[in-house]
PDB file of C-alpha atoms in Angstrom:
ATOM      1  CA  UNK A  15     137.619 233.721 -16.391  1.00 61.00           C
ATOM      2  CA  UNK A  16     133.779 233.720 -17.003  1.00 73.00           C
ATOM      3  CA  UNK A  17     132.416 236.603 -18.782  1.00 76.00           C
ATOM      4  CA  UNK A  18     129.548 238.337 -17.428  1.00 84.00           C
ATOM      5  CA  UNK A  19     125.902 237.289 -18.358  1.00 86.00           C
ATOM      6  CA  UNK A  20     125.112 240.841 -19.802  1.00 87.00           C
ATOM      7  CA  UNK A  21     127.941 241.038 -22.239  1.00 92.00           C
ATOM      8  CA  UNK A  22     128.118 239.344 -25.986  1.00 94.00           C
ATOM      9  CA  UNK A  23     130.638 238.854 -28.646  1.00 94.00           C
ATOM     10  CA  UNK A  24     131.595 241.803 -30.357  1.00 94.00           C
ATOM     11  CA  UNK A  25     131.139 242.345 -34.056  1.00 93.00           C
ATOM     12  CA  UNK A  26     134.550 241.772 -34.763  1.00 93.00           C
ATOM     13  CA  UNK A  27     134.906 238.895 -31.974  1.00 95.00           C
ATOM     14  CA  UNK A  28     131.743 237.478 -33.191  1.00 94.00           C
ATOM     15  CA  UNK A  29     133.014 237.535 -37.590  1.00 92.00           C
ATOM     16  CA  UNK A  30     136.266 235.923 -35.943  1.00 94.00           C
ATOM     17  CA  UNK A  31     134.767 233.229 -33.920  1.00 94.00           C
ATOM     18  CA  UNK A  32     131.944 232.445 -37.262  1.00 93.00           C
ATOM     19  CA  UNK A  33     134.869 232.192 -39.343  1.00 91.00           C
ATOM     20  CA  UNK A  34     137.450 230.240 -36.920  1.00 93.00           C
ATOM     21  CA  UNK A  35     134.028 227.388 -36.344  1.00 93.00           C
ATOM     22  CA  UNK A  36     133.290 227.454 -40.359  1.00 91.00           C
ATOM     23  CA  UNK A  37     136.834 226.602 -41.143  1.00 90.00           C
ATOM     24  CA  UNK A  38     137.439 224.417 -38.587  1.00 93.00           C
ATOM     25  CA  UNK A  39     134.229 222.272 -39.236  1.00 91.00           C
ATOM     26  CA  UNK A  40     134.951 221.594 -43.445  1.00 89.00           C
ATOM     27  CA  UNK A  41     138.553 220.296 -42.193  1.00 91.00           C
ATOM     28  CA  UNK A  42     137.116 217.906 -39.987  1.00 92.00           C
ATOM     29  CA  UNK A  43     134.143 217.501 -41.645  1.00 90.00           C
ATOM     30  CA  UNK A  44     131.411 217.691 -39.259  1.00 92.00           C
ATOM     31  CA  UNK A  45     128.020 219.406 -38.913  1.00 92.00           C
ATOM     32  CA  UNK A  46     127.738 222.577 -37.544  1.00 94.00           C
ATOM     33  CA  UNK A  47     124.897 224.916 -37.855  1.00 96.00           C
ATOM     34  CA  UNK A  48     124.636 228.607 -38.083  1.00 95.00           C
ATOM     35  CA  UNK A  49     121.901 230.515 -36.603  1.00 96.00           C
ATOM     36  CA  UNK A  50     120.568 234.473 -37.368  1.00 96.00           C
ATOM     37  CA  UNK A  51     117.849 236.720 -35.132  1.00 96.00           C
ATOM     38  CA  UNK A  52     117.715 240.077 -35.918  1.00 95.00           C
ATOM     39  CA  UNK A  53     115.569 242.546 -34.262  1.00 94.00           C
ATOM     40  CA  UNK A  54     113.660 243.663 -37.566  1.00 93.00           C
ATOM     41  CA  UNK A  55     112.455 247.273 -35.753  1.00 93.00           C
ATOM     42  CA  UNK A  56     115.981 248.235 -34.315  1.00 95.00           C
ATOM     43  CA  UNK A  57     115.910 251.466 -36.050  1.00 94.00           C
ATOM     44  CA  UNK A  58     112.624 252.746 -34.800  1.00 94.00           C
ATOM     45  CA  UNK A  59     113.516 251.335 -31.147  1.00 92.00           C
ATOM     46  CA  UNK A  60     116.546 253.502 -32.007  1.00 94.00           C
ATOM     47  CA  UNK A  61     114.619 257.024 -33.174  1.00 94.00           C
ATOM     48  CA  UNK A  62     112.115 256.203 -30.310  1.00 93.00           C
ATOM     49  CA  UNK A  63     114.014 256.036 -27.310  1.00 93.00           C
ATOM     50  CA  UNK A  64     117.137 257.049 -25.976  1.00 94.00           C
ATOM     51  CA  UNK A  65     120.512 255.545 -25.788  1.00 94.00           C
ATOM     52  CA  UNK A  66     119.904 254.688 -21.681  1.00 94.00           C
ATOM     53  CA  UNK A  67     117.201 253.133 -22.993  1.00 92.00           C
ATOM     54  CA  UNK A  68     118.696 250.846 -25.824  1.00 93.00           C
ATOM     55  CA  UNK A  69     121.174 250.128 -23.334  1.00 94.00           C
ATOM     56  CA  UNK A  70     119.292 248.303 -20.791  1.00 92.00           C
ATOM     57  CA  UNK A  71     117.116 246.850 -23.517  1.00 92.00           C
ATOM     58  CA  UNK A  72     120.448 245.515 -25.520  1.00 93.00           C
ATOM     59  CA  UNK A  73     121.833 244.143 -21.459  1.00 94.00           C
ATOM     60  CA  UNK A  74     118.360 241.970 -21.237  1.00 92.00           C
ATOM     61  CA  UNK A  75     118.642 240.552 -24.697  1.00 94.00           C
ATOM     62  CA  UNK A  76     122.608 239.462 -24.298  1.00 95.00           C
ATOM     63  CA  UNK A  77     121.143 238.023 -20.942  1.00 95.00           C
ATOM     64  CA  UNK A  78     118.516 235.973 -22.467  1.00 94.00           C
ATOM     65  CA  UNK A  79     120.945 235.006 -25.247  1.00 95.00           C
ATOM     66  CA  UNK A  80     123.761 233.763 -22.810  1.00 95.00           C
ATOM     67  CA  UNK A  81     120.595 231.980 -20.669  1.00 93.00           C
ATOM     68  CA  UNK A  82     119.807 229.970 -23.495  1.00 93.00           C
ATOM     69  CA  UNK A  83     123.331 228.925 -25.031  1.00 94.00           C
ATOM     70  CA  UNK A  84     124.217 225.491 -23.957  1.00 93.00           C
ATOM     71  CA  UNK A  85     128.368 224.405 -23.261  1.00 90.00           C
ATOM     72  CA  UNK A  86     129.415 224.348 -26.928  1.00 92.00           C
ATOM     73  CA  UNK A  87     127.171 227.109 -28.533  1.00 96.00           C
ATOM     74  CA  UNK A  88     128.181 230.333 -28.951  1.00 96.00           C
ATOM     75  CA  UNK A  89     126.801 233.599 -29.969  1.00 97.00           C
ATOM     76  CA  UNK A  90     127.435 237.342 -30.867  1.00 96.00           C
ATOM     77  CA  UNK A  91     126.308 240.543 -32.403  1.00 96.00           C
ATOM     78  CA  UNK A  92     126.730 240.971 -36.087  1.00 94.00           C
ATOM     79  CA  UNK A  93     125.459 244.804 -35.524  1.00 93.00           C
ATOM     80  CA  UNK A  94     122.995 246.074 -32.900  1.00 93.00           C
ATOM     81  CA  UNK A  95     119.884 244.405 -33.570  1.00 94.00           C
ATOM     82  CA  UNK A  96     121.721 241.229 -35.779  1.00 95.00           C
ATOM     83  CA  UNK A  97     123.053 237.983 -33.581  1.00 97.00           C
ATOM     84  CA  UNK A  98     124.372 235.195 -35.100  1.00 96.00           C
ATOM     85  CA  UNK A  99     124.783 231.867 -33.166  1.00 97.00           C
ATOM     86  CA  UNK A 100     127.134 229.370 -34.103  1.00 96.00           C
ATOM     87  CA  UNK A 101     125.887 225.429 -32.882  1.00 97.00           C
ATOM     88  CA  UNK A 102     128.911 222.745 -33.899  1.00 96.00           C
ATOM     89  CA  UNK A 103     128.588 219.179 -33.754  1.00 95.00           C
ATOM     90  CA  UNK A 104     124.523 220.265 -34.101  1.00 95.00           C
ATOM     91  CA  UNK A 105     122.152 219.381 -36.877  1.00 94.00           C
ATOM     92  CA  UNK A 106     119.474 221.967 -38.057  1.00 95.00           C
ATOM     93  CA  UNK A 107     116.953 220.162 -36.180  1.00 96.00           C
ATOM     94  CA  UNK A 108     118.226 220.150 -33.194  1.00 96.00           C
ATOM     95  CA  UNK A 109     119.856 223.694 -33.357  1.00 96.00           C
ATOM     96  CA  UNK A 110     116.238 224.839 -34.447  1.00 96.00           C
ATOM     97  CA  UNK A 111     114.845 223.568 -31.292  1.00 96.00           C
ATOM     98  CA  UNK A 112     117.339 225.776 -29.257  1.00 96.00           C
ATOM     99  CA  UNK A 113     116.154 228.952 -31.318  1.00 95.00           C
ATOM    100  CA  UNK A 114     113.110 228.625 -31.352  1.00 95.00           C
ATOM    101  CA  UNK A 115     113.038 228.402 -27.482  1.00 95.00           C
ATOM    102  CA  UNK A 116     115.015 231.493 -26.991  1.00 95.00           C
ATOM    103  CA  UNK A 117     113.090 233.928 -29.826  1.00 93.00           C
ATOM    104  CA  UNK A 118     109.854 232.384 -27.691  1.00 91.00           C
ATOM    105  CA  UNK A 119     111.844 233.903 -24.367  1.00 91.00           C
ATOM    106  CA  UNK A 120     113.026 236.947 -26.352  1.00 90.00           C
ATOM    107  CA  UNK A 121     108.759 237.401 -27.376  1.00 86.00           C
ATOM    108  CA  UNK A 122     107.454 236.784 -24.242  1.00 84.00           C
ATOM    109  CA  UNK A 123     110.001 239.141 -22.548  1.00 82.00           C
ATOM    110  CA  UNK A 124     108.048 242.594 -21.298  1.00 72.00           C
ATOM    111  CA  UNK A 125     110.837 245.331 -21.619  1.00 75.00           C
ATOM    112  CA  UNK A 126     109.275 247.627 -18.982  1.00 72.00           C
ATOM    113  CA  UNK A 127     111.217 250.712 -20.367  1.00 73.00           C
ATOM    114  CA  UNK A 128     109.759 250.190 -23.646  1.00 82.00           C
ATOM    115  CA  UNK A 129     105.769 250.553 -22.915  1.00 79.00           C
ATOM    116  CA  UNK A 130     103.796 249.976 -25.189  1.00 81.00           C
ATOM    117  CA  UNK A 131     106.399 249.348 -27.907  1.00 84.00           C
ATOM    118  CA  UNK A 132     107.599 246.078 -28.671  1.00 82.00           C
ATOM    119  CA  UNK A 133     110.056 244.392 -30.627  1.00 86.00           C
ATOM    120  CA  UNK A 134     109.991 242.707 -33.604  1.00 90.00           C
ATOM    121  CA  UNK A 135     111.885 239.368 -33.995  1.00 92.00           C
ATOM    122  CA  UNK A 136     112.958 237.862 -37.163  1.00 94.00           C
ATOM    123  CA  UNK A 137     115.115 234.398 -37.451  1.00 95.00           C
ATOM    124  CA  UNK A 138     116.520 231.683 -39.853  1.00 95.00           C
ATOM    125  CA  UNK A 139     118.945 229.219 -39.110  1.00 95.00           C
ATOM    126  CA  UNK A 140     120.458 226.675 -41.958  1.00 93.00           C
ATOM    127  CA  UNK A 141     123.680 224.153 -42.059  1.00 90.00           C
ATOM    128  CA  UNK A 142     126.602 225.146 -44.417  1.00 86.00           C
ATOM    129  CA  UNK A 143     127.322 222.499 -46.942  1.00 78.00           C
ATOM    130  CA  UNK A 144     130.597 221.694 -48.408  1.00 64.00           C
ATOM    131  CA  UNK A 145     130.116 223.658 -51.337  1.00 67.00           C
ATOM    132  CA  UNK A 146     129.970 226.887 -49.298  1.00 71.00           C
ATOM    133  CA  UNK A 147     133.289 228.014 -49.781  1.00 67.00           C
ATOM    134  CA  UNK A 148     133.352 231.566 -48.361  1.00 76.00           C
ATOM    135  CA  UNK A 149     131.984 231.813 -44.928  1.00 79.00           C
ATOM    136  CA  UNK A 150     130.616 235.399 -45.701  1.00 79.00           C
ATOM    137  CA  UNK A 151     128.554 234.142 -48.648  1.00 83.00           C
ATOM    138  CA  UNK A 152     126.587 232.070 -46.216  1.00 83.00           C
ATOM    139  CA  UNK A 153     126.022 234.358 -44.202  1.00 83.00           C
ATOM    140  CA  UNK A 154     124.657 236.956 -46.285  1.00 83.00           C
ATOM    141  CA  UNK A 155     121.992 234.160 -47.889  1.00 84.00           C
ATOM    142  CA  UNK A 156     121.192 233.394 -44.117  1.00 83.00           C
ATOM    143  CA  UNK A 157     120.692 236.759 -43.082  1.00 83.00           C
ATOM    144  CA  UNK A 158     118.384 237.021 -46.670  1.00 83.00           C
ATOM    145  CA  UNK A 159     116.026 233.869 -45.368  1.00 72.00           C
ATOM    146  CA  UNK A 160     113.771 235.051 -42.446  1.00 68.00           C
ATOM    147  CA  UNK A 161     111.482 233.430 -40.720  1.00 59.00           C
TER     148      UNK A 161
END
């Protein structure tokens, strides 16, 4: 069954599916990479407009997202406004490439219900080594490095 393009990961689907890909990659030892966007004025968006509003504007964001993942990528939301994409088998470099083309769609996307206000994109994106025992750790240096 294919889920639909407007619908992501939930925060608990997404922790399980981070932590499921970490584990599974330092048993069989091979690269995967772990990318973070967060949407840095979520709050304001939040205050600003009503919940139709961050609605439709949360739908066109999981739509872009689930545009740009490839077969073996996956993605979620951490919290509203936090995604966190998981790229096995991927090195940073080439991961980075995929990011980077979807914060550019994410940028260039005009959310008509928004006006005049946009939003405010913030990423980083980094390779667990084998020394990064807890999964959570990572994450919380990850979510620490934006770009």
């Amino acid at each position: 069954v294919e889920k639909p393009a407007h619908l992501l990961a939930s925060s608990t689907q997404t922790k399980h599916l981070y932590q499921q890909a970490y584990k599974q990659a330092r048993k069989y030892q091979y690269t995967i990479t772990i990318g973070y966007i967060t949407i840095t004025n979520w709050q304001e968006l939040m205050f600003r407009f009503n919940k139709k509003i961050m609605d439709e504007v949360a739908k066109n964001i999981a739509i872009l997202i689930n545009d740009n993942l490839h077969e073996f990528d996956h993605a979620g939301l951490i919290i509203d406004g936090e995604y966190l994409f998981i790229y096995p088998h991927q090195n940073k470099k080439e991961a980075n490439v995929k990011l980077t083309k979807l914060v550019e769609a994410l940028k260039v996307r005009f959310f008509a219900n928004l006006g005049e206000f946009s939003v405010n994109i913030a990423f980083s994106i980094a390779t667990p080594s084998a020394q990064d025992i807890d999964p959570y750790i990572f994450l919380s240096r990850l979510s620490e490095i934006k770009k």
